[in-house]
Amino acid sequence: MTVSTKVSILDLQRKKEERQPISMLTAYDYPGALLADEAGIDLILVGDSLAMTVLGHPNTVSVTMDEMLHHCKAVARGTKRAFTVGDMPFMSYQVERGEAVRNAGRFLKEGNMDSIKLEGGREVADTVRAIVAAGIPVMGHIGLTPQSATKLGGFKVQGKSAEAARRLLEDALLLEEAGCFAIVLEAIPAAVGRVVSQKLTIPTIGIGAGPDCDGQVLVFHDILGLFDRFTPRFVKRYADLRQPILEALQTYRREVEAREFPTPAHSFTIDEAEMQLLNERMSE
Ligand code: KIV
């Protein structure tokens, strides 16, 4: 795959077949998308995790359709190569199928996304089918589904018993059958991630689902050390940017207070003659 051509669903499928790992990362704004795209990430997800990482909410349930679309538009402007995925927020697809299809359509028409993602297994299979029938590519998301974390008893690893793992596999197969082009597997034992990935013909993208998924996804702010309210075990921090950013901001404040900034190098000049004229006018 060359760096400049847009990633397609067929590329992702081929990567699975050729056992080439797929990279996916969240992005929430234009500069983040530019960076993720330039880094060669295959899939950029505008995750509803932005409720927590960018908007400061305690969980993901409160983010609205309009807020998600606002961020999708910015990410789309910064993305040339990656395949983009817009995350459907809580209550935008659970109540009524027609509403789910309309809201999914808004991610493509208004948010300029290539596809959507929604959470859930068998209970959303018919909704997935309806959205796919409308021509909208759908990514599934099972295991730990943050929108229903309260119902699951908190942010807990899923699929730990043989029965729970079997249900998870069934859910994955039902989503594949409903037309999903890929499925996120979140916070499940690595062995379960491996079995589900082997049984599905579509790519699996793991987050805390072990090394044998067809791809991996992490949250932008987590891997850069920008979000430290809590860090799940499955996160790897590739940089710790919070401290250098804080130090830069403190240095700026100190320089302003000490009148060390701006210097002549950051200032504009006026002609000597013009300045003299101005002084004369001012003293009239
Ligand atoms: O919202 C999000 O960021 C996600 C990923 C963690 C998969 O759903």
Tab-separated table of C-alpha atoms and ligand atoms in Angstrom:
chain	number	residue	atom	x	y	z
A	1	MET	CA	0.000	0.000	0.000
A	2	THR	CA	1.514	3.362	-0.970
A	3	VAL	CA	1.404	6.177	1.559
A	4	SER	CA	-0.606	8.563	-0.619
A	5	THR	CA	-3.535	6.360	-1.688
A	6	LYS	CA	-6.653	6.420	0.454
A	7	VAL	CA	-7.111	3.276	2.559
A	8	SER	CA	-10.262	1.336	1.638
A	9	ILE	CA	-12.237	-1.499	3.210
A	10	LEU	CA	-10.677	-3.808	0.586
A	11	ASP	CA	-7.182	-2.824	1.794
A	12	LEU	CA	-8.185	-3.692	5.375
A	13	GLN	CA	-9.618	-7.029	4.258
A	14	ARG	CA	-6.455	-7.781	2.273
A	15	LYS	CA	-4.329	-6.939	5.301
A	16	LYS	CA	-6.257	-9.516	7.329
A	17	GLU	CA	-5.853	-12.139	4.631
A	18	GLU	CA	-2.112	-11.425	4.304
A	19	ARG	CA	-1.751	-11.281	8.133
A	20	GLN	CA	-0.470	-7.697	8.044
A	21	PRO	CA	-1.490	-5.885	11.258
A	22	ILE	CA	-3.876	-2.926	10.900
A	23	SER	CA	-3.161	0.267	12.882
A	24	MET	CA	-5.985	2.405	14.248
A	25	LEU	CA	-5.858	5.498	16.471
A	26	THR	CA	-8.407	8.001	17.696
A	27	ALA	CA	-8.187	11.658	16.675
A	28	TYR	CA	-10.524	14.449	17.665
A	29	ASP	CA	-9.350	17.567	15.835
A	30	TYR	CA	-7.516	18.871	12.747
A	31	PRO	CA	-3.930	18.861	14.111
A	32	GLY	CA	-4.393	15.391	15.632
A	33	ALA	CA	-5.734	14.039	12.332
A	34	LEU	CA	-2.860	15.600	10.359
A	35	LEU	CA	-0.353	13.865	12.655
A	36	ALA	CA	-2.099	10.470	12.675
A	37	ASP	CA	-2.465	10.572	8.895
A	38	GLU	CA	1.170	11.571	8.338
A	39	ALA	CA	2.232	8.727	10.685
A	40	GLY	CA	0.573	6.308	8.242
A	41	ILE	CA	-2.169	5.078	10.600
A	42	ASP	CA	-4.688	2.985	8.585
A	43	LEU	CA	-7.895	3.875	10.455
A	44	ILE	CA	-8.676	7.108	12.294
A	45	LEU	CA	-11.551	6.851	14.775
A	46	VAL	CA	-13.346	9.935	16.018
A	47	GLY	CA	-14.213	8.078	19.213
A	48	ASP	CA	-16.905	9.077	21.663
A	49	SER	CA	-13.990	8.870	24.133
A	50	LEU	CA	-13.644	12.561	23.194
A	51	ALA	CA	-16.345	13.121	25.825
A	52	MET	CA	-13.672	12.336	28.413
A	53	THR	CA	-10.367	13.215	26.740
A	54	VAL	CA	-11.416	16.512	25.129
A	55	LEU	CA	-14.693	17.648	26.722
A	56	GLY	CA	-13.898	16.700	30.336
A	57	HIS	CA	-16.962	14.524	31.046
A	58	PRO	CA	-16.610	11.646	33.541
A	59	ASN	CA	-17.801	9.065	30.947
A	60	THR	CA	-18.815	8.781	27.282
A	61	VAL	CA	-22.614	8.780	27.598
A	62	SER	CA	-23.233	12.534	27.597
A	63	VAL	CA	-21.657	13.423	24.237
A	64	THR	CA	-24.241	14.447	21.607
A	65	MET	CA	-24.611	13.876	17.855
A	66	ASP	CA	-23.845	17.542	17.152
A	67	GLU	CA	-20.697	17.476	19.289
A	68	MET	CA	-19.485	14.302	17.549
A	69	LEU	CA	-20.146	15.801	14.100
A	70	HIS	CA	-18.276	18.990	15.008
A	71	HIS	CA	-15.139	16.933	15.759
A	72	CYS	CA	-15.646	14.615	12.750
A	73	LYS	CA	-15.632	17.609	10.376
A	74	ALA	CA	-12.297	18.827	11.773
A	75	VAL	CA	-10.732	15.344	11.595
A	76	ALA	CA	-11.957	14.850	8.015
A	77	ARG	CA	-10.243	18.123	7.001
A	78	GLY	CA	-6.933	16.771	8.332
A	79	THR	CA	-7.163	13.268	6.864
A	80	LYS	CA	-6.068	12.355	3.346
A	81	ARG	CA	-4.988	8.719	3.496
A	82	ALA	CA	-6.555	6.999	6.512
A	83	PHE	CA	-10.037	5.435	6.443
A	84	THR	CA	-12.156	7.405	8.918
A	85	VAL	CA	-14.686	6.066	11.404
A	86	GLY	CA	-17.233	8.207	13.289
A	87	ASP	CA	-18.406	6.808	16.619
A	88	MET	CA	-22.189	6.887	17.106
A	89	PRO	CA	-22.937	8.378	20.541
A	90	PHE	CA	-25.126	6.812	23.218
A	91	MET	CA	-28.855	6.962	22.338
A	92	SER	CA	-28.266	7.909	18.707
A	93	TYR	CA	-28.931	4.336	17.470
A	94	GLN	CA	-30.548	2.357	20.322
A	95	VAL	CA	-34.136	3.690	20.293
A	96	GLU	CA	-35.469	3.434	16.757
A	97	ARG	CA	-33.984	1.875	13.615
A	98	GLY	CA	-34.946	4.678	11.235
A	99	GLU	CA	-33.395	7.222	13.564
A	100	ALA	CA	-30.234	5.070	13.742
A	101	VAL	CA	-29.947	5.019	9.933
A	102	ARG	CA	-30.548	8.785	9.712
A	103	ASN	CA	-27.952	9.503	12.395
A	104	ALA	CA	-25.445	7.147	10.748
A	105	GLY	CA	-26.033	9.021	7.489
A	106	ARG	CA	-25.250	12.339	9.186
A	107	PHE	CA	-21.734	11.051	9.965
A	108	LEU	CA	-21.111	10.647	6.220
A	109	LYS	CA	-23.068	13.646	4.887
A	110	GLU	CA	-22.193	16.241	7.551
A	111	GLY	CA	-19.195	14.758	9.361
A	112	ASN	CA	-17.471	13.659	6.127
A	113	MET	CA	-16.589	10.292	7.676
A	114	ASP	CA	-16.049	7.130	5.605
A	115	SER	CA	-17.913	4.883	8.042
A	116	ILE	CA	-19.506	4.647	11.486
A	117	LYS	CA	-18.933	2.520	14.601
A	118	LEU	CA	-21.528	1.434	17.123
A	119	GLU	CA	-21.399	-0.633	20.303
A	120	GLY	CA	-23.183	-3.900	21.017
A	121	GLY	CA	-23.656	-7.484	19.855
A	122	ARG	CA	-26.817	-9.407	18.912
A	123	GLU	CA	-29.060	-6.567	20.185
A	124	VAL	CA	-27.789	-4.205	17.464
A	125	ALA	CA	-27.432	-6.769	14.632
A	126	ASP	CA	-30.673	-5.690	12.889
A	127	THR	CA	-29.701	-2.021	13.243
A	128	VAL	CA	-26.317	-2.801	11.670
A	129	ARG	CA	-28.121	-4.569	8.815
A	130	ALA	CA	-30.353	-1.527	8.210
A	131	ILE	CA	-27.421	0.929	8.237
A	132	VAL	CA	-25.366	-1.275	5.893
A	133	ALA	CA	-28.418	-1.609	3.597
A	134	ALA	CA	-28.419	2.204	3.361
A	135	GLY	CA	-24.864	1.996	1.965
A	136	ILE	CA	-23.040	3.024	5.134
A	137	PRO	CA	-20.030	0.922	6.238
A	138	VAL	CA	-20.344	-0.184	9.885
A	139	MET	CA	-17.656	-1.164	12.381
A	140	GLY	CA	-18.879	-3.188	15.378
A	141	HIS	CA	-17.619	-2.948	18.968
A	142	ILE	CA	-18.032	-5.729	21.554
A	143	GLY	CA	-16.446	-6.829	24.832
A	144	LEU	CA	-16.189	-3.877	27.176
A	145	THR	CA	-18.568	-1.363	25.623
A	146	PRO	CA	-18.035	1.920	27.523
A	147	GLN	CA	-21.529	3.292	26.742
A	148	SER	CA	-22.989	0.445	28.845
A	149	ALA	CA	-20.208	0.283	31.448
A	150	THR	CA	-22.685	0.947	34.276
A	151	LYS	CA	-24.811	-2.012	33.164
A	152	LEU	CA	-21.643	-4.146	32.979
A	153	GLY	CA	-20.770	-3.190	36.571
A	154	GLY	CA	-17.930	-0.844	35.625
A	155	PHE	CA	-14.942	-0.818	33.276
A	156	LYS	CA	-14.271	-4.566	33.643
A	157	VAL	CA	-12.645	-7.218	31.460
A	158	GLN	CA	-15.356	-9.169	29.578
A	159	GLY	CA	-15.558	-12.756	28.251
A	160	LYS	CA	-13.657	-14.320	31.136
A	161	SER	CA	-15.822	-17.432	31.589
A	162	ALA	CA	-16.238	-20.086	28.882
A	163	GLU	CA	-19.941	-19.133	28.628
A	164	ALA	CA	-19.222	-15.384	28.339
A	165	ALA	CA	-16.516	-16.052	25.727
A	166	ARG	CA	-18.924	-18.241	23.725
A	167	ARG	CA	-21.565	-15.473	23.739
A	168	LEU	CA	-18.929	-12.968	22.660
A	169	LEU	CA	-17.959	-15.174	19.706
A	170	GLU	CA	-21.637	-15.566	18.780
A	171	ASP	CA	-22.074	-11.783	18.908
A	172	ALA	CA	-19.040	-11.319	16.662
A	173	LEU	CA	-20.369	-13.840	14.120
A	174	LEU	CA	-23.811	-12.177	14.156
A	175	LEU	CA	-22.243	-8.745	13.526
A	176	GLU	CA	-20.173	-10.161	10.678
A	177	GLU	CA	-23.290	-11.744	9.221
A	178	ALA	CA	-25.161	-8.418	9.590
A	179	GLY	CA	-22.549	-6.762	7.360
A	180	CYS	CA	-19.905	-5.133	9.608
A	181	PHE	CA	-16.619	-4.537	7.771
A	182	ALA	CA	-14.576	-4.880	11.011
A	183	ILE	CA	-15.147	-5.286	14.764
A	184	VAL	CA	-13.430	-3.668	17.757
A	185	LEU	CA	-12.785	-6.136	20.594
A	186	GLU	CA	-12.271	-4.280	23.864
A	187	ALA	CA	-10.891	-5.624	27.158
A	188	ILE	CA	-11.207	-9.381	26.705
A	189	PRO	CA	-8.685	-12.146	27.453
A	190	ALA	CA	-5.985	-12.503	24.763
A	191	ALA	CA	-6.979	-16.131	24.109
A	192	VAL	CA	-10.574	-15.043	23.397
A	193	GLY	CA	-9.306	-12.272	21.103
A	194	ARG	CA	-7.314	-14.898	19.208
A	195	VAL	CA	-10.255	-17.316	18.803
A	196	VAL	CA	-12.654	-14.565	17.645
A	197	SER	CA	-10.056	-13.264	15.173
A	198	GLN	CA	-9.526	-16.753	13.767
A	199	LYS	CA	-13.256	-17.461	13.390
A	200	LEU	CA	-14.160	-14.181	11.663
A	201	THR	CA	-13.459	-13.444	8.016
A	202	ILE	CA	-13.564	-9.660	8.656
A	203	PRO	CA	-10.743	-7.858	10.553
A	204	THR	CA	-10.806	-7.586	14.345
A	205	ILE	CA	-9.264	-4.497	15.941
A	206	GLY	CA	-8.196	-5.086	19.535
A	207	ILE	CA	-7.895	-2.747	22.482
A	208	GLY	CA	-6.865	-4.834	25.451
A	209	ALA	CA	-7.684	-7.981	23.458
A	210	GLY	CA	-4.178	-9.396	23.018
A	211	PRO	CA	-1.642	-9.513	20.205
A	212	ASP	CA	-3.511	-11.875	17.871
A	213	CYS	CA	-6.226	-9.480	16.721
A	214	ASP	CA	-5.916	-8.332	13.106
A	215	GLY	CA	-5.239	-4.771	14.243
A	216	GLN	CA	-4.852	-2.605	17.336
A	217	VAL	CA	-6.476	0.667	18.405
A	218	LEU	CA	-5.501	3.104	21.165
A	219	VAL	CA	-6.622	6.553	22.254
A	220	PHE	CA	-4.541	9.529	21.019
A	221	HIS	CA	-4.352	11.235	24.428
A	222	ASP	CA	-3.421	7.963	26.180
A	223	ILE	CA	-0.439	7.087	23.988
A	224	LEU	CA	0.926	10.638	24.203
A	225	GLY	CA	0.516	10.957	27.981
A	226	LEU	CA	-1.986	13.812	27.683
A	227	PHE	CA	-4.762	12.174	29.728
A	228	ASP	CA	-3.795	11.017	33.183
A	229	ARG	CA	-7.134	10.789	35.023
A	230	PHE	CA	-6.678	7.030	34.772
A	231	THR	CA	-4.698	4.715	32.494
A	232	PRO	CA	-6.092	1.258	31.718
A	233	ARG	CA	-3.607	-1.638	31.775
A	234	PHE	CA	-3.866	-2.097	27.996
A	235	VAL	CA	-2.533	1.393	27.235
A	236	LYS	CA	1.076	1.811	26.190
A	237	ARG	CA	2.379	5.363	26.608
A	238	TYR	CA	4.675	6.200	23.685
A	239	ALA	CA	5.437	9.742	24.903
A	240	ASP	CA	4.870	11.798	28.037
A	241	LEU	CA	3.892	15.155	26.580
A	242	ARG	CA	1.985	16.581	29.548
A	243	GLN	CA	5.131	17.672	31.423
A	244	PRO	CA	6.926	19.438	28.516
A	245	ILE	CA	3.669	21.187	27.544
A	246	LEU	CA	3.109	22.345	31.137
A	247	GLU	CA	6.702	23.595	31.363
A	248	ALA	CA	6.355	25.530	28.082
A	249	LEU	CA	3.158	27.214	29.319
A	250	GLN	CA	4.761	28.126	32.653
A	251	THR	CA	7.821	29.576	30.889
A	252	TYR	CA	5.544	31.679	28.655
A	253	ARG	CA	3.657	33.025	31.679
A	254	ARG	CA	6.905	33.870	33.494
A	255	GLU	CA	8.324	35.666	30.421
A	256	VAL	CA	5.146	37.729	30.001
A	257	GLU	CA	5.186	38.685	33.675
A	258	ALA	CA	8.908	39.585	33.512
A	259	ARG	CA	8.429	41.560	30.249
A	260	GLU	CA	10.914	39.194	28.562
A	261	PHE	CA	8.341	38.427	25.863
A	262	PRO	CA	7.838	39.824	23.280
A	263	THR	CA	11.348	40.799	22.194
A	264	PRO	CA	12.094	43.021	19.137
A	265	ALA	CA	12.283	39.787	17.119
A	266	HIS	CA	8.551	39.251	17.753
A	267	SER	CA	7.541	42.895	17.142
A	268	PHE	CA	6.771	45.028	14.049
A	269	THR	CA	8.545	48.292	13.205
A	270	ILE	CA	7.386	51.615	11.723
A	271	ASP	CA	9.446	53.952	9.511
A	272	GLU	CA	11.401	56.671	11.403
A	273	ALA	CA	9.713	59.411	9.313
A	274	GLU	CA	6.233	57.976	9.883
A	275	MET	CA	6.937	57.792	13.597
A	276	GLN	CA	8.007	61.437	13.646
A	277	LEU	CA	4.782	62.412	11.827
A	278	LEU	CA	2.745	60.457	14.334
A	279	ASN	CA	4.505	62.161	17.257
A	280	GLU	CA	3.833	65.600	15.705
A	281	ARG	CA	0.106	64.768	15.224
A	282	MET	CA	-0.136	63.514	18.791
A	283	SER	CA	1.283	66.740	20.204
A	284	GLU	CA	-1.119	68.998	18.181
B	1	KIV	O1	-14.335	5.940	21.723
B	1	KIV	C1	-13.268	5.327	21.538
B	1	KIV	O2	-12.170	5.912	21.614
B	1	KIV	C2	-13.338	3.902	21.251
B	1	KIV	C3	-12.057	3.156	21.147
B	1	KIV	C4	-11.406	3.025	22.452
B	1	KIV	C5	-12.227	1.850	20.462
B	1	KIV	O3	-14.397	3.385	21.097
